[in-house]
Amino acid sequence: MPVIQPLKGSSDAPATYKQPSRKGKKAWRKNVDVTEIQEGLEELNEEIIKGGVVAERPSDELFTLDTSGDASIPKRFPKHTSKPLKADEIIAARSAVPAVSMRKRPGDKTTDGIVPAKRLRTQYVTQKELSRLRKVADGHHESTIEVTDATYDPWGEVAPLKSVVDKDKRDEKAKAPKSFSQKPLSLLASGKSVPAVPKPTGGYSYNPDFTDYEARYTEEGKKAVEAERKRLEAEEAERIKMEAAARSAAEAEAAEARAELSEWEEDSEWEGFQSGGEELKPTAKRPERKTKVQRNRIARRKEEERRLKHEAKTKVRKAQAEQIKQIIRETAEREKAVAALAQAQDSDSSSSGDDGEVLRRRQLGKLKLPEKDLELVLPDELQDSLRLLKPEGNLLKDRYRSLLIRGRMESRRRIPFRKKPKTKITEKWAYKDFSI
């Protein structure tokens, strides 16, 4: 049976283009009219749902032989025929495309979120085992067992066991440092050993004797007054230093301003121009052309002015250099005085041990020995009973300072925060690398 193809073209008259121009925004790709393509795709989908594309189906599926008889018989005999229900028609209109299965199918990358534990596979033979089996098959055994007669008599006398001494096989070169066997050096200038907990004197008692308390009170007062005097002297030296620096800077700026002002006054007058009233006359003659002698005279005068300016600037620079040297000398002298004062302060306040002995200057480590807390109670705070005393001081600080004085450890400074690693934030470009 011949295949009958449907009409491919439209029976309507050819229509004109809906795009009058291809140079505007309407001619862009996103504005192209694709209505005809959409309608064609929808028709194709409907044909696929109904059984397949009509143009691709054979004629046997499109046409059948009428063997059921005349269709007018049900009209003449309506009693023998019954009209089917609409529900039956809907149910009977089944699609040729199979329905989507409702069973959940796990995807390749779909997991339950639990990472399986990695286990060694034991279902295969490793290369090492395979090579060993090949050697055994070829007759090459790693170890051979020799059968010998037993020489040990289980019923005989028991031989005495020999004592085996294991030698120390550790590396003898890696020994402890020599300082472990040496005694620690105390920070006292006399080099005497200091007890871990010094015995306090009578002035430290909760109910001290009047003479001991007065002596200790006077001594601590003198120390406080001396420390305050040294602090005020250091502040005064620093203030004098800052004033001298400011004064020298102001003098240098004033010298530069005077030099600039002198240059401006010399260059302010125009050459060949005077501010008299003769220039205002309308009958002034046009200046004639200068002769060579006049030009030479003007050149010599300009050269002389240039030389004088250069000498003035050189003189100002020399004065500034001398002033800078003087300031450097004064600053060096002040710094020496401050250093001597600080050295004297260190030698005075450099501390005294717990028993009042002077400490040596060269201490362990780079940091100084922390000052001891002032353990002094004012006269109006003295109590005559242990029950009325308030807890004061810090045992941890006292223990730490005692370790430093006895030379058990170096003075350290507290590091509240550890050094964090530096992080560098970068932007990844993987999401921008795409291909169409």
Coordinates of C-alpha atoms in Angstrom, one line a residue:
M1 CA 0.0 0.0 0.0
P2 CA 1.5 3.4 -0.9
V3 CA 2.5 5.7 1.9
I4 CA 0.4 8.9 2.0
Q5 CA 2.4 11.8 3.4
P6 CA 0.6 14.8 5.0
L7 CA 0.8 18.2 3.5
K8 CA 4.0 19.9 4.7
G9 CA 3.2 23.4 3.7
S10 CA 0.4 25.7 4.8
S11 CA -2.6 26.2 2.6
D12 CA -2.8 29.9 3.5
A13 CA -1.3 32.6 1.3
P14 CA 2.3 33.5 2.0
A15 CA 2.5 36.2 4.7
T16 CA 5.0 39.0 4.8
Y17 CA 7.8 39.1 7.4
K18 CA 7.0 40.5 10.8
Q19 CA 10.5 42.0 11.1
P20 CA 10.7 45.0 8.9
S21 CA 14.3 45.8 9.9
R22 CA 17.2 43.6 11.1
K23 CA 19.3 46.5 12.6
G24 CA 17.3 47.3 15.8
K25 CA 16.8 45.6 19.1
K26 CA 13.8 43.6 17.7
A27 CA 16.2 41.8 15.3
W28 CA 18.3 40.4 18.2
R29 CA 18.3 36.6 18.8
K30 CA 16.2 36.8 21.9
N31 CA 13.5 38.8 20.1
V32 CA 13.2 36.5 17.1
D33 CA 9.6 35.1 16.6
V34 CA 9.7 31.4 17.3
T35 CA 6.0 30.9 17.5
E36 CA 5.9 28.6 14.4
I37 CA 8.7 26.4 15.9
Q38 CA 6.9 26.1 19.3
E39 CA 3.6 25.1 17.5
G40 CA 5.4 22.5 15.5
L41 CA 7.1 21.0 18.6
E42 CA 3.7 20.9 20.4
E43 CA 2.1 19.0 17.5
L44 CA 5.1 16.6 17.5
N45 CA 4.6 15.9 21.2
E46 CA 0.9 15.3 20.7
E47 CA 1.6 12.8 17.9
I48 CA 4.2 11.0 20.1
I49 CA 1.6 10.7 22.9
K50 CA -1.0 9.3 20.5
G51 CA 1.2 6.6 19.2
G52 CA 4.1 8.1 17.3
V53 CA 5.0 10.5 14.6
V54 CA 2.5 10.2 11.7
A55 CA 5.2 10.7 9.0
E56 CA 7.3 7.9 10.4
R57 CA 4.6 5.3 11.0
P58 CA 3.9 2.7 8.4
S59 CA 0.6 2.6 6.5
D60 CA -0.6 -0.6 8.3
E61 CA -0.8 1.4 11.5
L62 CA -2.5 4.4 10.0
F63 CA -5.2 2.6 7.9
T64 CA -7.2 -0.5 8.6
L65 CA -9.7 -2.6 6.6
D66 CA -13.3 -2.0 7.5
T67 CA -14.6 -5.4 8.5
S68 CA -17.1 -4.3 11.2
G69 CA -20.0 -3.5 8.8
D70 CA -22.1 -0.5 8.2
A71 CA -21.9 2.3 10.8
S72 CA -25.6 3.2 10.3
I73 CA -26.8 0.0 11.9
P74 CA -26.5 1.4 15.5
K75 CA -28.5 4.4 14.4
R76 CA -31.3 2.3 13.1
F77 CA -31.2 0.0 16.0
P78 CA -30.4 2.2 19.1
K79 CA -31.8 -0.4 21.5
H80 CA -29.2 -2.9 20.6
T81 CA -26.4 -0.3 21.0
S82 CA -25.6 1.7 24.1
K83 CA -23.6 4.9 24.4
P84 CA -20.4 4.4 26.6
L85 CA -19.9 6.6 29.6
K86 CA -17.6 9.6 29.6
A87 CA -15.5 8.0 32.4
D88 CA -15.0 4.9 30.3
E89 CA -13.9 7.0 27.4
I90 CA -11.4 8.9 29.5
I91 CA -10.0 5.6 31.0
A92 CA -9.9 4.0 27.6
A93 CA -7.9 6.8 26.1
R94 CA -4.5 5.5 27.2
S95 CA -1.3 7.1 26.1
A96 CA 1.2 5.1 24.1
V97 CA 4.1 6.6 26.3
P98 CA 4.6 4.4 29.4
A99 CA 3.9 6.2 32.7
V100 CA 6.7 7.3 35.0
S101 CA 7.5 4.7 37.6
M102 CA 6.7 5.7 41.2
R103 CA 9.4 3.5 42.6
K104 CA 12.4 5.4 44.0
R105 CA 15.5 4.7 42.1
P106 CA 18.7 5.6 43.9
G107 CA 21.0 7.8 41.8
D108 CA 24.7 7.3 41.3
K109 CA 25.6 10.2 43.6
T110 CA 22.8 9.8 46.1
T111 CA 23.9 8.6 49.5
D112 CA 22.5 8.4 53.0
G113 CA 25.1 10.8 54.3
I114 CA 27.1 8.1 56.2
V115 CA 30.6 7.6 54.9
P116 CA 31.5 3.9 54.8
A117 CA 34.6 2.9 56.7
K118 CA 37.6 2.1 54.5
R119 CA 38.6 -1.5 54.8
L120 CA 41.4 -3.4 53.2
R121 CA 40.3 -5.7 50.5
T122 CA 41.1 -9.3 51.2
Q123 CA 39.4 -10.9 48.2
Y124 CA 42.5 -10.6 45.9
V125 CA 46.1 -11.8 45.9
T126 CA 48.7 -9.1 46.3
Q127 CA 51.7 -8.8 44.1
K128 CA 54.0 -9.8 46.9
E129 CA 52.1 -12.9 47.7
L130 CA 51.9 -13.7 44.0
S131 CA 55.6 -13.5 43.6
R132 CA 56.2 -15.6 46.6
L133 CA 53.8 -18.3 45.3
R134 CA 55.6 -18.3 42.0
K135 CA 59.0 -18.8 43.7
V136 CA 57.5 -21.7 45.7
A137 CA 56.1 -23.3 42.5
D138 CA 59.6 -23.0 40.9
G139 CA 61.1 -24.7 43.9
H140 CA 62.7 -21.7 45.6
H141 CA 61.8 -21.7 49.2
E142 CA 62.6 -18.9 51.5
S143 CA 63.5 -21.2 54.5
T144 CA 64.1 -24.8 54.6
I145 CA 63.5 -27.0 57.7
E146 CA 66.1 -29.6 58.5
V147 CA 64.9 -32.6 60.5
T148 CA 67.4 -33.5 63.2
D149 CA 67.3 -35.8 66.2
A150 CA 66.4 -34.4 69.6
T151 CA 69.3 -34.0 72.0
Y152 CA 67.4 -32.7 74.9
D153 CA 66.6 -35.1 77.7
P154 CA 63.4 -34.1 79.4
W155 CA 64.1 -36.5 82.3
G156 CA 67.7 -35.5 82.9
E157 CA 69.2 -32.9 85.2
V158 CA 68.2 -29.4 84.7
A159 CA 71.1 -27.2 83.6
P160 CA 71.6 -24.0 85.7
L161 CA 70.4 -20.8 83.9
K162 CA 73.0 -18.2 83.0
S163 CA 72.4 -14.7 84.1
V164 CA 72.2 -12.5 81.1
V165 CA 73.0 -8.8 81.6
D166 CA 71.5 -6.5 79.0
K167 CA 73.9 -3.8 78.0
D168 CA 72.8 -0.2 77.8
K169 CA 72.6 0.3 74.0
R170 CA 71.6 4.0 74.3
D171 CA 73.7 6.6 72.6
E172 CA 76.4 7.8 75.0
K173 CA 76.9 11.0 73.1
A174 CA 73.5 12.3 73.8
K175 CA 74.1 13.2 77.4
A176 CA 72.5 15.8 79.7
P177 CA 74.1 19.3 79.6
K178 CA 76.8 20.1 82.1
S179 CA 74.6 22.7 83.7
F180 CA 72.4 20.0 85.1
S181 CA 75.1 18.9 87.5
Q182 CA 76.0 22.5 88.5
K183 CA 74.4 24.5 91.2
P184 CA 72.3 27.4 90.2
L185 CA 73.7 30.9 90.5
S186 CA 71.8 33.2 92.7
L187 CA 71.2 36.9 91.7
L188 CA 72.8 38.2 94.9
A189 CA 75.9 40.2 94.5
S190 CA 77.6 38.2 97.3
G191 CA 76.7 34.9 95.5
K192 CA 75.2 33.4 98.6
S193 CA 72.4 30.9 98.3
V194 CA 68.9 32.2 99.2
P195 CA 66.4 30.1 101.0
A196 CA 63.1 29.4 99.1
V197 CA 61.0 31.0 101.8
P198 CA 63.0 33.8 103.6
K199 CA 62.4 34.4 107.3
P200 CA 60.7 37.8 107.7
T201 CA 62.0 40.4 110.2
G202 CA 60.1 41.9 113.1
G203 CA 58.7 44.7 111.0
Y204 CA 56.6 42.3 109.0
S205 CA 54.6 41.0 112.0
Y206 CA 50.9 41.7 112.3
N207 CA 51.5 43.2 115.7
P208 CA 55.1 44.5 115.3
D209 CA 57.3 46.3 117.8
F210 CA 57.2 50.1 117.6
T211 CA 60.9 50.5 116.9
D212 CA 61.0 47.8 114.1
Y213 CA 57.8 49.1 112.5
E214 CA 59.0 52.8 112.6
A215 CA 62.4 51.8 111.0
R216 CA 60.7 49.9 108.2
Y217 CA 58.1 52.6 107.7
T218 CA 60.8 55.3 107.4
E219 CA 62.9 53.2 105.0
E220 CA 60.0 52.5 102.7
G221 CA 59.0 56.1 102.7
K222 CA 62.5 57.2 101.7
K223 CA 62.5 54.7 98.8
A224 CA 59.1 56.0 97.6
V225 CA 60.3 59.7 97.8
E226 CA 63.5 58.9 95.9
A227 CA 61.6 57.0 93.2
E228 CA 59.2 59.9 92.7
R229 CA 62.2 62.4 92.5
K230 CA 63.9 60.3 89.8
R231 CA 60.6 60.1 87.9
L232 CA 60.2 63.9 88.0
E233 CA 63.8 64.4 86.9
A234 CA 63.3 62.0 83.9
E235 CA 60.1 63.9 82.9
E236 CA 61.9 67.2 83.2
A237 CA 64.8 66.0 81.0
E238 CA 62.4 64.7 78.4
R239 CA 60.5 68.0 78.4
I240 CA 63.7 70.0 77.9
K241 CA 64.7 67.7 75.1
M242 CA 61.3 68.1 73.3
E243 CA 61.5 71.9 73.8
A244 CA 65.0 72.1 72.3
A245 CA 63.9 70.0 69.3
A246 CA 60.8 72.2 68.7
R247 CA 62.9 75.4 69.1
S248 CA 65.5 74.2 66.6
A249 CA 62.8 73.2 64.1
A250 CA 61.2 76.7 64.5
E251 CA 64.5 78.4 63.9
A252 CA 65.2 76.3 60.8
E253 CA 61.8 77.1 59.4
A254 CA 62.3 80.9 60.1
A255 CA 65.7 80.8 58.3
E256 CA 64.1 79.1 55.3
A257 CA 61.3 81.7 55.3
R258 CA 63.8 84.6 55.4
A259 CA 65.8 83.1 52.5
E260 CA 62.6 82.7 50.4
L261 CA 61.5 86.3 51.3
S262 CA 64.8 87.8 50.2
E263 CA 64.7 85.9 46.9
W264 CA 61.1 87.1 46.3
E265 CA 62.0 90.8 47.0
E266 CA 65.0 90.6 44.7
D267 CA 62.9 89.1 41.9
S268 CA 59.9 91.3 42.4
E269 CA 61.1 94.2 40.3
W270 CA 60.7 93.9 36.6
E271 CA 63.7 94.5 34.5
G272 CA 63.5 97.9 32.8
F273 CA 60.2 98.9 34.6
Q274 CA 59.9 101.7 37.2
S275 CA 56.8 102.6 39.1
G276 CA 57.2 106.4 38.5
G277 CA 54.7 108.5 36.7
E278 CA 56.7 108.8 33.5
E279 CA 55.4 105.4 32.3
L280 CA 51.9 106.7 32.4
K281 CA 52.6 109.3 29.7
P282 CA 50.9 108.5 26.4
T283 CA 53.7 110.1 24.5
A284 CA 56.4 107.7 25.8
K285 CA 58.7 106.6 23.0
R286 CA 59.2 102.9 22.1
P287 CA 62.5 101.7 23.6
E288 CA 65.2 101.4 21.0
R289 CA 67.2 98.2 20.4
K290 CA 70.0 97.7 22.9
T291 CA 73.5 97.8 21.8
K292 CA 76.1 95.0 22.4
V293 CA 77.7 97.0 25.2
Q294 CA 74.4 97.5 26.9
R295 CA 73.6 93.8 26.6
N296 CA 77.0 92.8 28.0
R297 CA 76.4 95.2 30.9
I298 CA 73.0 93.6 31.7
A299 CA 74.5 90.1 31.5
R300 CA 77.3 91.1 33.9
R301 CA 74.7 92.6 36.3
K302 CA 72.6 89.4 36.2
E303 CA 75.6 87.2 36.7
E304 CA 76.6 89.4 39.8
E305 CA 73.0 89.1 41.2
R306 CA 73.1 85.3 40.6
R307 CA 76.4 85.1 42.5
L308 CA 75.2 87.1 45.4
K309 CA 72.0 84.9 45.7
H310 CA 74.2 81.8 45.6
E311 CA 76.5 83.2 48.4
A312 CA 73.4 84.1 50.5
K313 CA 72.0 80.6 50.2
T314 CA 75.3 79.0 51.0
K315 CA 75.7 81.2 54.1
V316 CA 72.2 80.1 55.2
R317 CA 73.0 76.5 54.7
K318 CA 76.3 76.7 56.6
A319 CA 74.4 78.4 59.5
Q320 CA 71.8 75.6 59.5
A321 CA 74.5 72.9 59.4
E322 CA 76.3 74.6 62.4
Q323 CA 72.9 74.8 64.2
I324 CA 72.2 71.1 63.5
K325 CA 75.6 70.1 64.9
Q326 CA 75.0 72.2 68.0
I327 CA 71.6 70.5 68.5
I328 CA 73.2 67.0 68.0
R329 CA 75.8 67.8 70.7
E330 CA 73.2 69.1 73.1
T331 CA 71.0 66.0 72.5
A332 CA 73.9 63.7 73.0
E333 CA 74.8 65.4 76.3
R334 CA 71.2 65.1 77.5
E335 CA 71.0 61.5 76.5
K336 CA 74.2 60.8 78.4
A337 CA 72.8 62.5 81.4
V338 CA 69.6 60.5 81.2
A339 CA 71.5 57.3 80.8
A340 CA 73.7 58.1 83.8
L341 CA 70.6 58.9 85.8
A342 CA 68.9 55.6 84.7
Q343 CA 72.0 53.7 85.5
A344 CA 72.2 55.2 89.0
Q345 CA 68.5 54.5 89.4
D346 CA 69.1 50.9 88.4
S347 CA 72.0 50.6 90.7
D348 CA 70.0 52.1 93.6
S349 CA 66.7 50.4 93.0
S350 CA 68.4 47.3 91.5
S351 CA 66.9 45.7 93.9
S352 CA 67.5 44.2 97.0
G353 CA 66.8 40.6 97.8
D354 CA 64.3 39.3 100.2
D355 CA 66.8 39.8 103.1
G356 CA 67.8 43.3 101.9
E357 CA 71.0 42.3 100.1
V358 CA 72.0 44.0 96.8
L359 CA 71.5 42.0 93.6
R360 CA 74.2 41.8 91.0
R361 CA 73.7 43.9 87.8
R362 CA 74.1 41.1 85.3
Q363 CA 70.9 39.1 85.6
L364 CA 69.7 36.0 83.7
G365 CA 67.8 36.7 80.5
K366 CA 66.9 39.9 78.8
L367 CA 64.0 41.0 81.1
K368 CA 64.5 42.6 84.4
L369 CA 63.6 41.1 87.7
P370 CA 60.0 42.0 88.7
E371 CA 59.7 44.4 91.6
K372 CA 58.6 43.0 94.9
D373 CA 55.1 44.0 96.1
L374 CA 55.1 46.5 99.0
E375 CA 54.2 44.6 102.1
L376 CA 53.5 47.5 104.4
V377 CA 50.4 48.3 106.5
L378 CA 49.7 51.9 107.5
P379 CA 49.5 52.7 111.2
D380 CA 45.8 53.1 111.2
E381 CA 45.4 49.6 109.6
L382 CA 47.3 47.7 112.2
Q383 CA 45.3 45.0 113.9
D384 CA 45.9 43.5 117.3
S385 CA 44.2 40.1 116.5
L386 CA 44.8 37.5 113.9
R387 CA 41.0 37.2 113.3
L388 CA 40.8 40.8 112.1
L389 CA 43.6 40.4 109.5
K390 CA 42.7 40.6 105.8
P391 CA 44.5 38.3 103.2
E392 CA 47.0 40.2 101.2
G393 CA 49.8 39.5 98.7
N394 CA 50.1 36.7 96.1
L395 CA 51.8 33.5 96.8
L396 CA 52.3 32.7 93.1
K397 CA 54.2 36.0 92.5
D398 CA 56.3 35.4 95.6
R399 CA 57.2 31.9 94.5
Y400 CA 58.1 33.1 91.0
R401 CA 60.3 35.9 92.3
S402 CA 62.0 33.5 94.6
L403 CA 62.8 31.1 91.7
L404 CA 64.3 34.0 89.8
I405 CA 66.5 35.2 92.7
R406 CA 67.8 31.7 93.4
G407 CA 68.7 31.3 89.7
R408 CA 66.4 28.4 89.1
M409 CA 64.9 30.0 85.9
E410 CA 65.1 33.1 83.8
S411 CA 62.6 36.0 84.0
R412 CA 59.9 35.7 81.4
R413 CA 57.1 37.9 80.2
R414 CA 53.5 36.8 79.9
I415 CA 52.2 36.1 76.4
P416 CA 48.4 36.4 76.6
F417 CA 47.7 35.4 73.0
R418 CA 49.5 32.9 70.8
K419 CA 50.7 33.9 67.4
K420 CA 48.1 33.0 64.9
P421 CA 49.0 31.8 61.4
K422 CA 48.6 34.3 58.6
T423 CA 45.8 33.5 56.2
K424 CA 45.4 34.7 52.7
I425 CA 41.9 35.0 51.1
T426 CA 41.7 34.3 47.4
E427 CA 38.9 34.1 44.9
K428 CA 38.5 30.9 43.0
W429 CA 37.8 31.2 39.2
A430 CA 36.6 27.7 38.6
Y431 CA 33.0 28.8 38.5
K432 CA 33.9 31.4 35.8
D433 CA 35.6 28.8 33.4
F434 CA 32.7 27.6 31.4
S435 CA 32.2 26.5 27.7
I436 CA 29.2 26.9 25.6

